[in-house]
Coordinates of C-alpha atoms and ligand atoms in Angstrom, one line a residue:
M94 CA 4.5 14.5 17.2
S95 CA 4.8 12.9 13.8
A96 CA 4.5 9.4 15.3
A97 CA 1.3 10.6 16.9
D98 CA 0.2 12.0 13.5
S99 CA 0.6 8.6 11.8
T100 CA -1.0 6.8 14.8
V101 CA -4.1 8.8 14.5
R102 CA -4.3 8.5 10.7
L103 CA -4.1 4.7 11.0
L104 CA -6.8 4.6 13.6
L105 CA -9.2 6.4 11.3
L106 CA -8.3 4.3 8.3
A107 CA -8.9 1.2 10.4
A108 CA -12.3 2.4 11.5
L109 CA -13.3 3.4 7.9
S110 CA -12.1 0.0 6.7
G111 CA -14.0 -1.8 9.5
E112 CA -10.7 -3.3 10.8
H113 CA -9.3 -3.6 14.2
I114 CA -6.0 -2.0 15.2
L115 CA -3.5 -3.0 17.8
Y116 CA -1.1 -0.6 19.6
I117 CA 1.9 -2.1 21.1
G118 CA 3.8 0.1 23.5
P119 CA 4.3 1.3 27.0
P120 CA 1.3 2.3 29.1
G121 CA 0.5 6.0 29.4
T122 CA 0.5 6.7 25.7
A123 CA -3.0 8.1 25.7
K124 CA -4.2 5.1 23.8
S125 CA -7.5 4.9 25.5
E126 CA -8.1 8.6 24.6
L127 CA -7.7 7.6 21.0
G128 CA -10.5 5.1 21.3
R129 CA -12.8 7.5 23.1
R130 CA -12.2 10.2 20.5
L131 CA -12.8 7.8 17.7
S132 CA -16.1 6.7 19.1
R133 CA -17.2 10.3 19.4
L134 CA -16.1 10.9 15.8
C135 CA -18.3 8.1 14.5
H136 CA -21.2 8.9 16.9
G137 CA -20.9 5.4 18.3
V138 CA -21.3 3.6 21.6
Y139 CA -18.0 3.3 23.4
F140 CA -16.8 0.5 25.6
E141 CA -13.5 0.3 27.4
R142 CA -11.9 -2.4 29.6
L143 CA -8.5 -3.3 31.0
L144 CA -8.0 -7.0 31.1
T145 CA -6.0 -9.0 33.6
R146 CA -5.3 -12.7 33.7
F147 CA -8.2 -13.1 36.0
S148 CA -10.8 -11.2 33.9
V149 CA -14.1 -13.1 33.6
P150 CA -16.4 -13.1 30.6
E151 CA -18.9 -10.9 32.5
E152 CA -16.4 -8.0 32.4
L153 CA -16.5 -7.9 28.6
F154 CA -19.8 -9.4 27.6
G155 CA -22.1 -8.4 30.4
P156 CA -23.6 -10.3 33.4
L157 CA -25.6 -13.4 33.0
S158 CA -29.3 -12.9 33.3
M159 CA -30.4 -14.5 36.6
R160 CA -33.9 -15.1 35.5
A161 CA -32.7 -16.8 32.3
L162 CA -30.3 -18.9 34.4
E163 CA -33.2 -20.3 36.3
E164 CA -34.3 -21.7 33.0
D165 CA -30.8 -23.0 32.3
K166 CA -30.2 -20.3 29.7
Y167 CA -26.9 -18.4 29.4
I168 CA -28.3 -15.1 28.2
R169 CA -26.3 -11.9 29.0
Q170 CA -27.4 -8.4 29.8
T171 CA -25.2 -6.8 27.2
S172 CA -26.3 -3.2 27.6
G173 CA -23.1 -1.2 28.3
Y174 CA -20.8 -4.0 27.3
L175 CA -18.8 -5.1 24.2
P176 CA -21.6 -6.8 22.3
E177 CA -23.4 -3.5 22.0
A178 CA -20.4 -1.2 21.3
T179 CA -19.4 0.4 18.0
V180 CA -15.9 1.3 19.2
A181 CA -14.1 -0.5 21.9
F182 CA -10.8 -0.1 23.6
V183 CA -9.4 -3.2 25.3
D184 CA -6.1 -2.6 27.2
E185 CA -3.7 -5.4 27.9
I186 CA -5.7 -7.5 25.4
F187 CA -3.2 -10.4 25.4
K188 CA -4.1 -11.1 29.0
A189 CA -7.3 -12.6 27.7
N190 CA -7.7 -16.1 29.1
S191 CA -9.4 -19.0 27.5
A192 CA -12.7 -18.2 29.2
I193 CA -13.1 -15.1 27.0
L194 CA -10.9 -15.9 24.0
N195 CA -13.4 -17.8 21.8
T196 CA -16.2 -15.4 22.3
L197 CA -13.9 -12.5 21.7
L198 CA -12.5 -14.1 18.5
T199 CA -16.0 -14.7 17.0
L200 CA -17.0 -11.2 17.9
L201 CA -13.9 -9.6 16.3
N202 CA -13.9 -11.8 13.2
E203 CA -17.5 -12.4 12.4
R204 CA -19.1 -9.7 14.4
L205 CA -21.4 -12.3 15.9
F206 CA -22.2 -13.0 19.5
D207 CA -23.9 -16.0 21.0
N208 CA -26.6 -14.7 23.4
G209 CA -27.8 -17.9 25.0
S210 CA -28.9 -20.0 22.0
T211 CA -29.3 -17.1 19.6
R212 CA -26.5 -15.7 17.4
V213 CA -26.8 -12.0 17.0
H214 CA -24.9 -9.5 14.9
V215 CA -23.0 -6.9 16.9
P216 CA -22.5 -3.3 15.8
L217 CA -18.7 -3.4 16.5
L218 CA -16.9 -1.2 13.9
C219 CA -13.4 -1.1 15.3
L220 CA -11.7 -2.6 18.3
V221 CA -8.6 -0.8 19.5
G222 CA -6.4 -3.3 21.3
A223 CA -3.4 -2.3 23.3
S224 CA -0.6 -4.3 24.8
N225 CA 2.7 -3.8 26.4
E226 CA 4.1 -7.0 24.9
L227 CA 3.5 -9.4 22.0
P228 CA 1.4 -12.6 22.6
E229 CA 3.4 -15.5 23.8
S230 CA 1.2 -18.5 23.4
E231 CA -0.2 -20.1 20.3
E232 CA -3.7 -19.7 21.8
L233 CA -3.2 -15.9 21.5
D234 CA -1.9 -16.0 18.0
A235 CA -5.4 -16.2 16.6
L236 CA -6.3 -13.1 18.5
Y237 CA -3.2 -11.3 17.3
D238 CA -4.1 -12.2 13.8
R239 CA -7.5 -10.4 14.2
F240 CA -5.7 -7.1 14.2
L241 CA -5.1 -6.1 10.6
L242 CA -3.2 -3.0 11.6
R243 CA -0.4 -3.1 14.1
R244 CA 1.4 -0.1 15.3
R245 CA 4.2 0.3 17.8
V246 CA 3.7 3.4 19.8
Q247 CA 6.4 5.2 21.8
Q248 CA 5.9 7.3 24.7
V249 CA 3.9 10.2 23.2
S250 CA 2.6 13.0 25.2
Q251 CA -1.2 13.1 25.7
A252 CA -1.2 16.7 24.6
G253 CA 0.5 15.7 21.3
L254 CA -2.1 13.0 20.5
L255 CA -5.0 15.2 21.4
E256 CA -3.8 18.0 19.3
M257 CA -3.6 15.5 16.4
L258 CA -7.1 14.4 17.0
G259 CA -8.3 17.9 17.4
N260 CA -7.2 19.1 14.0
G261 CA -6.9 15.9 12.1
G262 CA -3.2 15.9 11.4
G263 CA -0.1 18.1 11.5
R264 CA -0.7 19.4 8.0
K265 CA -4.0 20.8 9.0
Q266 CA -5.8 18.6 6.6
A267 CA -9.4 18.0 7.1
I268 CA -10.1 14.3 7.4
A269 CA -13.0 14.8 5.0
L270 CA -13.9 12.1 2.7
R271 CA -13.9 12.5 -1.0
S272 CA -15.3 10.1 -3.5
P273 CA -13.2 9.4 -6.6
G274 CA -13.3 12.3 -9.1
T275 CA -12.9 15.0 -6.6
Q276 CA -9.3 16.2 -6.8
G277 CA -6.7 16.9 -4.2
L278 CA -6.8 17.5 -0.5
Q279 CA -8.7 20.2 1.0
S280 CA -7.5 22.2 3.9
V281 CA -9.1 23.0 7.2
D282 CA -8.3 26.6 6.6
D283 CA -10.7 26.5 3.6
P284 CA -14.0 27.7 5.0
A285 CA -15.9 25.7 2.4
V286 CA -14.7 22.4 3.9
Q287 CA -16.8 20.5 6.4
P288 CA -14.4 18.1 8.0
L289 CA -17.0 15.8 9.3
L290 CA -17.3 12.1 9.2
T291 CA -20.8 10.8 9.6
A292 CA -21.9 7.4 11.0
D293 CA -22.8 6.6 7.4
D294 CA -19.2 7.1 6.3
F295 CA -18.0 4.5 8.8
D296 CA -20.8 2.1 7.9
H297 CA -20.5 2.3 4.1
T298 CA -17.0 3.5 3.1
R299 CA -15.5 0.0 2.8
E300 CA -18.3 -1.2 0.6
R301 CA -18.2 1.8 -1.7
A302 CA -14.5 1.7 -1.9
L303 CA -14.5 -2.0 -3.0
D304 CA -17.0 -1.1 -5.7
A305 CA -15.4 2.0 -7.0
V306 CA -11.6 1.5 -6.6
E307 CA -9.6 -0.5 -9.1
V308 CA -6.4 -2.3 -8.1
P309 CA -4.1 -2.2 -11.1
P310 CA -2.0 -5.3 -11.9
S311 CA 1.2 -3.5 -11.2
V312 CA 0.1 -3.0 -7.6
L313 CA -1.0 -6.6 -7.2
Q314 CA 2.4 -7.7 -8.6
L315 CA 4.2 -5.5 -6.1
I316 CA 2.2 -7.1 -3.3
A317 CA 2.9 -10.6 -4.6
D318 CA 6.6 -9.8 -4.8
L319 CA 6.7 -8.4 -1.3
R320 CA 5.0 -11.6 0.0
T321 CA 7.5 -13.8 -1.9
Y322 CA 10.3 -11.7 -0.3
L323 CA 8.8 -12.1 3.2
Q324 CA 8.1 -15.8 3.0
A325 CA 11.2 -16.9 1.2
S326 CA 12.7 -19.7 3.3
A327 CA 16.1 -19.4 4.6
A328 CA 18.9 -19.5 2.0
P329 CA 21.2 -22.5 2.5
A330 CA 24.4 -21.6 4.2
G331 CA 27.1 -20.1 1.9
N332 CA 24.4 -19.3 -0.7
C333 CA 24.2 -15.5 -0.6
L334 CA 20.7 -14.6 -1.7
L335 CA 20.4 -11.0 -1.0
D336 CA 16.8 -10.4 -1.7
K337 CA 15.4 -12.7 0.9
C338 CA 13.9 -11.9 4.3
E339 CA 15.6 -13.6 7.2
P340 CA 13.9 -15.2 9.0
P341 CA 10.8 -15.6 6.8
V342 CA 7.5 -13.9 7.7
Y343 CA 4.4 -15.8 7.0
V344 CA 1.5 -13.8 5.4
S345 CA -1.9 -15.5 5.1
D346 CA -4.1 -15.0 2.1
R347 CA -6.8 -13.7 4.3
R348 CA -4.5 -11.0 5.6
L349 CA -3.4 -10.0 2.1
V350 CA -7.0 -9.8 0.9
K351 CA -7.9 -7.6 3.8
A352 CA -4.8 -5.5 3.2
V353 CA -5.9 -4.9 -0.4
A354 CA -9.4 -3.8 0.7
L355 CA -7.8 -1.4 3.2
M356 CA -5.7 0.1 0.4
Q357 CA -8.9 0.5 -1.7
V358 CA -10.4 2.4 1.2
A359 CA -7.3 4.5 1.5
A360 CA -7.5 5.4 -2.2
Y361 CA -11.2 6.0 -2.1
T362 CA -11.0 8.4 0.8
S363 CA -8.3 10.3 -1.0
G364 CA -10.6 10.8 -4.0
R365 CA -8.9 8.3 -6.2
S366 CA -10.5 5.4 -8.2
R367 CA -7.2 3.5 -8.4
V368 CA -4.9 2.1 -5.8
S369 CA -1.5 3.6 -6.3
E370 CA 1.8 1.8 -5.7
Y371 CA 2.4 4.3 -2.9
D372 CA -0.6 3.1 -1.0
C373 CA 1.5 -0.1 -0.6
L374 CA 3.4 1.8 2.0
L375 CA 0.5 1.0 4.4
L376 CA 1.6 -2.6 4.2
R377 CA 4.3 -1.9 6.7
H378 CA 1.6 -1.6 9.3
I379 CA 0.0 -4.8 8.3
L380 CA 2.3 -7.6 7.2
W381 CA 4.7 -8.0 10.1
Q382 CA 4.6 -10.4 13.0
R383 CA 7.5 -9.0 15.1
P384 CA 8.0 -5.3 15.3
D385 CA 11.5 -5.3 13.7
E386 CA 10.0 -6.7 10.6
A387 CA 8.1 -3.5 9.9
E388 CA 11.5 -1.8 9.1
R389 CA 12.4 -4.5 6.7
I390 CA 9.1 -4.2 4.9
Y391 CA 9.5 -0.5 4.7
D392 CA 13.0 -0.8 3.3
W393 CA 11.9 -3.4 0.7
L394 CA 9.1 -1.0 -0.4
L395 CA 11.4 1.9 -0.8
N396 CA 13.7 -0.3 -2.9
N397 CA 10.9 -1.5 -5.1
L398 CA 8.6 1.5 -5.4
A399 CA 9.1 3.9 -8.3
S400 CA 11.3 1.5 -10.1
D401 CA 10.7 0.9 -13.8
D402 CA 11.5 -2.6 -15.1
G403 CA 9.6 -2.0 -18.3
L404 CA 12.4 0.3 -19.6
Q405 CA 14.9 -2.6 -20.1
Q406 CA 12.3 -4.3 -22.2
L407 CA 11.8 -1.2 -24.3
Q408 CA 15.5 -1.0 -24.9
F409 CA 15.5 -4.5 -26.3
I410 CA 12.5 -3.7 -28.5
L411 CA 14.2 -0.6 -29.8
N412 CA 17.3 -2.6 -30.6
G413 CA 15.3 -5.1 -32.5
M414 CA 13.5 -2.4 -34.5
F415 CA 16.8 -0.7 -35.3
G416 CA 18.2 -3.9 -36.7
R417 CA 15.1 -4.4 -38.8
A418 CA 15.3 -0.8 -40.0
C419 CA 18.9 -1.4 -41.2
K420 CA 18.1 -4.7 -42.8
N421 CA 15.1 -3.3 -44.7
L422 CA 16.7 -0.2 -46.1
G423 CA 15.2 0.5 -49.5
N424 CA 12.1 -1.6 -48.8
P425 CA 9.3 0.9 -48.4
E426 CA 6.7 -1.7 -47.4
A427 CA 8.7 -3.1 -44.5
T428 CA 9.7 0.4 -43.5
A429 CA 6.1 1.6 -43.4
M430 CA 5.2 -1.3 -41.1
L431 CA 8.1 -0.5 -38.9
V432 CA 7.1 3.2 -38.7
K433 CA 3.9 2.1 -37.1
E434 CA 5.6 -0.1 -34.5
V435 CA 8.1 2.6 -33.7
G436 CA 5.2 5.0 -33.3
D437 CA 3.6 2.6 -30.7
V438 CA 6.8 2.5 -28.7
R439 CA 7.0 6.3 -28.8
E440 CA 3.5 6.5 -27.5
T441 CA 4.3 4.1 -24.6
L442 CA 7.4 6.2 -23.7
V443 CA 5.5 9.4 -23.9
N444 CA 2.9 8.0 -21.4
K445 CA 5.7 6.8 -19.2
L446 CA 7.3 10.2 -19.2
A447 CA 4.1 11.9 -18.4
G448 CA 3.7 9.5 -15.5
V449 CA 7.2 10.3 -14.2
Y450 CA 6.7 14.1 -14.7
S451 CA 3.4 14.1 -12.8
A452 CA 4.9 12.0 -10.0
M453 CA 7.7 14.6 -9.6
E454 CA 5.8 17.8 -10.3
G455 CA 5.1 19.9 -7.2
G456 CA 7.2 17.7 -4.9
F457 CA 5.8 14.3 -5.4
P458 CA 2.1 14.7 -4.7
A459 CA 1.4 11.0 -4.8
V460 CA 3.4 10.8 -1.6
M461 CA 3.2 14.2 0.0
G462 CA -0.5 14.4 -0.6
N463 CA -1.3 10.9 0.5
L464 CA -3.9 11.4 3.2
W465 CA -2.8 8.3 5.1
L466 CA 0.9 9.0 5.5
G467 CA 1.9 11.3 8.3
Q468 CA 3.8 14.4 7.4
E469 CA 7.2 13.3 8.5
E470 CA 6.6 9.8 7.1
A471 CA 5.7 11.3 3.7
Q472 CA 8.7 13.5 3.7
A473 CA 11.1 10.6 4.4
V474 CA 9.5 8.5 1.6
A475 CA 9.7 11.4 -0.8
S476 CA 13.3 12.1 -0.2
A477 CA 14.1 8.4 -0.5
L478 CA 12.3 8.0 -3.8
L479 CA 12.9 11.3 -5.6
P480 CA 16.5 10.4 -6.8
K481 CA 15.0 7.2 -8.3
L482 CA 12.4 9.2 -10.2
E483 CA 15.0 11.6 -11.4
K484 CA 17.0 8.7 -12.8
S485 CA 14.0 7.2 -14.5
R486 CA 13.1 10.5 -16.1
K487 CA 16.6 10.8 -17.6
E488 CA 16.4 7.2 -18.9
V489 CA 13.0 7.6 -20.4
E490 CA 13.9 10.9 -22.0
D491 CA 17.0 9.4 -23.6
L492 CA 15.2 6.5 -24.9
L493 CA 12.4 8.6 -26.3
F494 CA 14.9 10.8 -28.1
E495 CA 16.3 7.8 -29.8
V496 CA 12.9 6.4 -30.7
V497 CA 11.8 9.7 -32.2
T498 CA 15.0 9.9 -34.2
L499 CA 14.5 6.5 -35.6
E500 CA 10.9 7.3 -36.5
V501 CA 12.0 10.4 -38.4
L502 CA 14.7 8.5 -40.2
L503 CA 12.3 5.8 -41.2
R504 CA 9.7 8.3 -42.4
H505 CA 12.3 9.9 -44.6
Q506 CA 13.7 6.6 -45.8
A507 CA 17.1 7.8 -44.7
E508 CA 20.2 6.2 -46.1
A509 CA 22.6 4.1 -44.0
V510 CA 25.1 6.9 -43.6
V511 CA 22.5 9.1 -42.1
I512 CA 21.3 6.5 -39.7
A513 CA 24.8 5.7 -38.7
D514 CA 25.5 9.3 -38.1
L515 CA 22.4 10.2 -36.1
M516 CA 22.3 7.0 -34.0
P517 CA 26.0 6.1 -33.9
A518 CA 25.8 3.8 -30.8
R519 CA 23.0 1.7 -32.1
W520 CA 24.6 1.5 -35.5
A521 CA 27.9 0.4 -34.0
D522 CA 26.1 -2.2 -32.0
W523 CA 24.2 -3.5 -35.0
V524 CA 27.3 -3.6 -37.2
R525 CA 29.1 -5.6 -34.5
N526 CA 26.4 -8.2 -34.3
A527 CA 24.9 -8.4 -37.7
P528 CA 25.8 -11.3 -40.0
A529 CA 28.2 -10.5 -42.8
E530 CA 25.8 -10.8 -45.7
Q531 CA 23.5 -8.1 -44.1
L532 CA 26.5 -5.7 -44.0
R533 CA 27.6 -6.3 -47.6
P534 CA 25.5 -3.6 -49.1
Y535 CA 27.2 -1.1 -46.9
G536 CA 30.7 -2.3 -47.7
G537 CA 31.1 -4.9 -45.1
A538 CA 31.7 -4.8 -41.4
N539 CA 34.3 -2.0 -41.7
I540 CA 31.7 0.6 -42.7
R541 CA 32.4 3.8 -40.8
P542 CA 30.3 6.6 -42.2
A543 CA 32.0 9.9 -41.7
K544 CA 30.3 12.3 -39.5
G545 CA 28.5 15.1 -41.3
M546 CA 28.9 13.4 -44.7
W547 CA 25.2 13.7 -45.4
Y548 CA 24.7 17.4 -44.8
Ligands
NAG848 C1 -29.1 -10.8 24.8 O1 -30.4 -11.2 25.3 C2 -30.9 -10.3 26.4 C3 -32.2 -10.9 26.9 O2 -33.1 -11.1 25.8 C4 -31.1 -8.9 25.8 O3 -31.5 -8.0 26.8 C5 -29.8 -8.4 25.1 O4 -30.0 -7.2 24.5 C6 -29.3 -9.4 24.2 N1 -28.0 -9.0 23.7 C7 -27.7 -8.9 22.4 C8 -26.4 -8.4 22.0 O5 -28.5 -9.2 21.5

């Protein structure tokens, strides 16, 4: 059921992004019904075909016009065929032979079709491909690459899929589009919601999303790191590099650019104007070549999402500031400058903490409320990531406590004993590492202010 849920969500996202989707799995998984429903949803012309090794171009692109042939022109009567379809379902697509392959590739990639000597634009929005097996020849690799989204489907009951399509997901969410600024998900139970997608949505969502949705540097970095992980060449024998993917998975720039656009659409249709790092979970349906790689991508993402590398750096900064605070005791000018810097760090930490709180509040809405994750999928991600957030929260809180303490001490131009008493660990650290002449004013390295002395 949940597998069907995700399958349907991905199909819609593919169509809204103007991308093609490939389902790999056994026959009888109601895949064609998915295509049919999608075409109804976007009010489009539907085309469906089952390919065999002997399929001829006529079956996909329409019969040649006899009259034109008499004049040596290869013009096709395309009405009712792929060149005039908005949504298409092609089963056993990797049976495509060389007679159809080139035309099919141009159609998928550029949405162009050579009708005799004229190149025409085709209205194709989304081609749903299905196959029992992965392509086995290099010739077919190009076709395989045309499918941005790839999804393995297990035997799912037709009833299950249809139910998903009927109510738009197990959580009874309306698949209703929201532009950035509108908050939260609406429910089908809400009578005010019109869960309708118009043809216009399918035609323009991608464009609007690319205009309106920002991709923050942290997300780009995450994607770049994932690609590095996937493409890293095999480690030499005996050299144990843990964070490498074996064997490497090649990810083209083109694919990555399209993946980012799809994530922008995902954010836009969820009412956000920024891609979140959790949208990167979609990459597990995009970046693999062999199905087992999907799991590895997912595991990598779980390991790397919701992790905070910036904290380590702030620790170092605080250490440095603490050292300067001790060195500049009794120097009001230097202390005033330091107060400002400490205030900046405090601000950074407060923002970080707010981020962690809002990520956790109400059961991880960034994940549980992500329109494009199936319910069970979202649940699994949330339970994997919550402990990490919990840990970050504790770390940020502890650090913030120290920073605020230092700030107060500086503002009151506290004496060494007070500093040592309130921030004993930092003080001990500083005393251990500071050069002797800096310690002299406090009685050398043996200074041990007694607790409570300053009360
Ligand atoms: C191809 O040309 C024929 C003859 O002019 C026309 O009927 C058909 O609509 C054209 N197909 C496309 C996709 O433009």
